[in-house]
């Protein structure tokens, strides 16, 4: 439950308002999200009691709800742009998102799109001294150029 508390504090309700990943209808995952936001130190027992009062198999229901909320929060974390005063932090987050996009394009076989994004990203990564990104892209671009 601790990891959900941390994720729910990063993804605030105002950020979720612009993101439809939680869906239009109220479901148990969204109710758990709001419960966590209201109570910082909520435990499994309190969550089960609040969300699944009178239901059988509360433990499995809470486990499924927590997994669903975890997936939604992670997706929201990747979709939402985290604006901060720290330009290095913004560059770091954006570079990792673009690296993930590059890898997805490579796996899908979209070579031209992958190479175009990767070449632009490697220049940005060098400028911002993001060595890990530069190394990962250099390996992937080497593979792409060696198999043309």
Coordinates of C-alpha atoms in Angstrom, one line a residue, residues 1-146:
X1 CA 0.0 0.0 0.0
X2 CA 3.0 2.3 0.6
X3 CA 3.9 2.5 -3.1
X4 CA 0.3 3.5 -4.0
X5 CA 0.4 6.2 -1.4
X6 CA 3.6 7.6 -3.0
X7 CA 2.2 7.4 -6.5
X8 CA -1.0 9.0 -5.5
X9 CA 0.9 12.0 -4.1
X10 CA 2.7 12.5 -7.4
X11 CA -0.4 12.2 -9.5
X12 CA -2.7 14.8 -8.0
X13 CA -6.4 15.1 -8.7
X14 CA -5.9 18.3 -10.7
X15 CA -3.5 16.4 -13.0
X16 CA -5.9 13.6 -13.4
X17 CA -8.7 16.0 -14.4
X18 CA -6.8 16.5 -17.7
X19 CA -6.2 12.8 -18.1
X20 CA -9.1 10.4 -18.8
X21 CA -7.1 7.4 -17.7
X22 CA -9.1 6.9 -14.5
X23 CA -12.3 6.9 -16.6
X24 CA -15.5 8.8 -16.5
X25 CA -17.3 6.4 -14.2
X26 CA -16.5 6.0 -10.5
X27 CA -15.0 2.6 -9.9
X28 CA -13.3 0.9 -6.9
X29 CA -9.8 1.9 -8.1
X30 CA -10.8 5.5 -8.3
X31 CA -12.5 5.3 -4.9
X32 CA -9.3 3.8 -3.5
X33 CA -7.2 6.6 -5.1
X34 CA -9.4 9.2 -3.3
X35 CA -9.3 7.3 -0.1
X36 CA -5.5 7.2 -0.2
X37 CA -5.4 11.0 -1.0
X38 CA -7.6 11.7 2.0
X39 CA -5.8 9.4 4.5
X40 CA -2.0 9.4 4.3
X41 CA -1.5 6.3 6.4
X42 CA -4.4 4.0 5.4
X43 CA -3.8 0.3 5.8
X44 CA -5.2 -2.7 4.0
X45 CA -7.8 -3.4 6.7
X46 CA -9.2 0.2 6.6
X47 CA -9.4 0.1 2.8
X48 CA -11.1 -3.3 2.8
X49 CA -13.7 -2.1 5.3
X50 CA -14.4 1.2 3.4
X51 CA -14.5 -0.2 -0.1
X52 CA -15.9 -3.7 0.3
X53 CA -18.2 -3.6 3.3
X54 CA -20.5 -6.7 3.3
X55 CA -18.7 -8.4 0.4
X56 CA -17.1 -11.9 0.5
X57 CA -13.5 -12.4 -0.5
X58 CA -12.5 -8.8 0.5
X59 CA -8.8 -9.7 0.4
X60 CA -8.8 -10.7 -3.2
X61 CA -11.0 -7.8 -4.2
X62 CA -8.6 -5.3 -2.6
X63 CA -5.6 -7.0 -4.2
X64 CA -7.2 -6.7 -7.7
X65 CA -8.2 -3.1 -7.0
X66 CA -4.7 -2.2 -5.8
X67 CA -3.2 -3.7 -8.9
X68 CA -5.6 -1.9 -11.2
X69 CA -4.9 1.5 -9.4
X70 CA -1.2 0.8 -9.6
X71 CA -1.4 0.3 -13.4
X72 CA -3.5 3.4 -13.9
X73 CA -1.2 5.6 -11.8
X74 CA 1.9 4.4 -13.6
X75 CA 0.2 5.0 -16.9
X76 CA -0.7 8.5 -15.7
X77 CA 2.8 9.1 -14.6
X78 CA 4.1 8.3 -18.0
X79 CA 1.5 10.3 -19.9
X80 CA 1.4 13.5 -17.8
X81 CA 4.1 16.0 -18.3
X82 CA 5.8 16.8 -15.0
X83 CA 6.6 20.5 -15.1
X84 CA 9.1 21.6 -12.5
X85 CA 11.5 24.5 -12.0
X86 CA 14.4 22.1 -12.4
X87 CA 15.3 22.0 -16.0
X88 CA 17.6 19.0 -15.6
X89 CA 14.7 17.1 -14.0
X90 CA 12.4 18.0 -16.9
X91 CA 15.0 17.0 -19.5
X92 CA 15.6 13.7 -17.7
X93 CA 12.0 12.8 -17.6
X94 CA 11.3 13.8 -21.2
X95 CA 14.4 11.9 -22.4
X96 CA 13.3 8.7 -20.7
X97 CA 9.8 9.0 -22.1
X98 CA 11.2 9.5 -25.6
X99 CA 13.6 6.6 -25.1
X100 CA 10.6 4.4 -24.2
X101 CA 8.9 5.6 -27.3
X102 CA 11.9 4.8 -29.4
X103 CA 12.1 1.3 -28.0
X104 CA 8.4 0.7 -28.7
X105 CA 8.9 1.9 -32.3
X106 CA 11.9 -0.3 -32.7
X107 CA 10.0 -3.4 -31.5
X108 CA 7.1 -2.5 -33.8
X109 CA 9.5 -2.4 -36.7
X110 CA 9.0 1.3 -37.5
X111 CA 12.6 1.8 -38.4
X112 CA 12.4 5.3 -40.0
X113 CA 10.4 6.8 -37.1
X114 CA 12.7 5.2 -34.6
X115 CA 15.9 6.5 -36.2
X116 CA 14.5 10.0 -36.6
X117 CA 13.4 10.3 -33.0
X118 CA 16.6 8.6 -31.7
X119 CA 18.9 10.9 -33.6
X120 CA 17.2 14.0 -32.2
X121 CA 17.1 12.5 -28.7
X122 CA 20.8 11.6 -28.7
X123 CA 21.6 15.2 -29.5
X124 CA 19.4 16.5 -26.6
X125 CA 20.9 13.8 -24.3
X126 CA 24.5 14.9 -25.1
X127 CA 23.6 18.5 -24.5
X128 CA 22.0 17.7 -21.1
X129 CA 24.8 15.2 -20.1
X130 CA 22.4 12.3 -19.9
X131 CA 25.0 9.6 -20.4
X132 CA 22.7 6.7 -19.7
X133 CA 20.4 7.8 -22.6
X134 CA 23.3 8.4 -24.9
X135 CA 24.6 4.9 -24.3
X136 CA 21.3 3.2 -24.7
X137 CA 20.6 5.1 -28.0
X138 CA 24.1 4.5 -29.3
X139 CA 23.6 0.8 -28.9
X140 CA 20.2 0.7 -30.5
X141 CA 21.2 3.0 -33.4
X142 CA 24.4 0.9 -34.0
X143 CA 22.1 -2.1 -34.4
X144 CA 19.8 -0.3 -36.8
X145 CA 22.6 1.1 -39.0
X146 CA 24.5 -2.2 -39.0

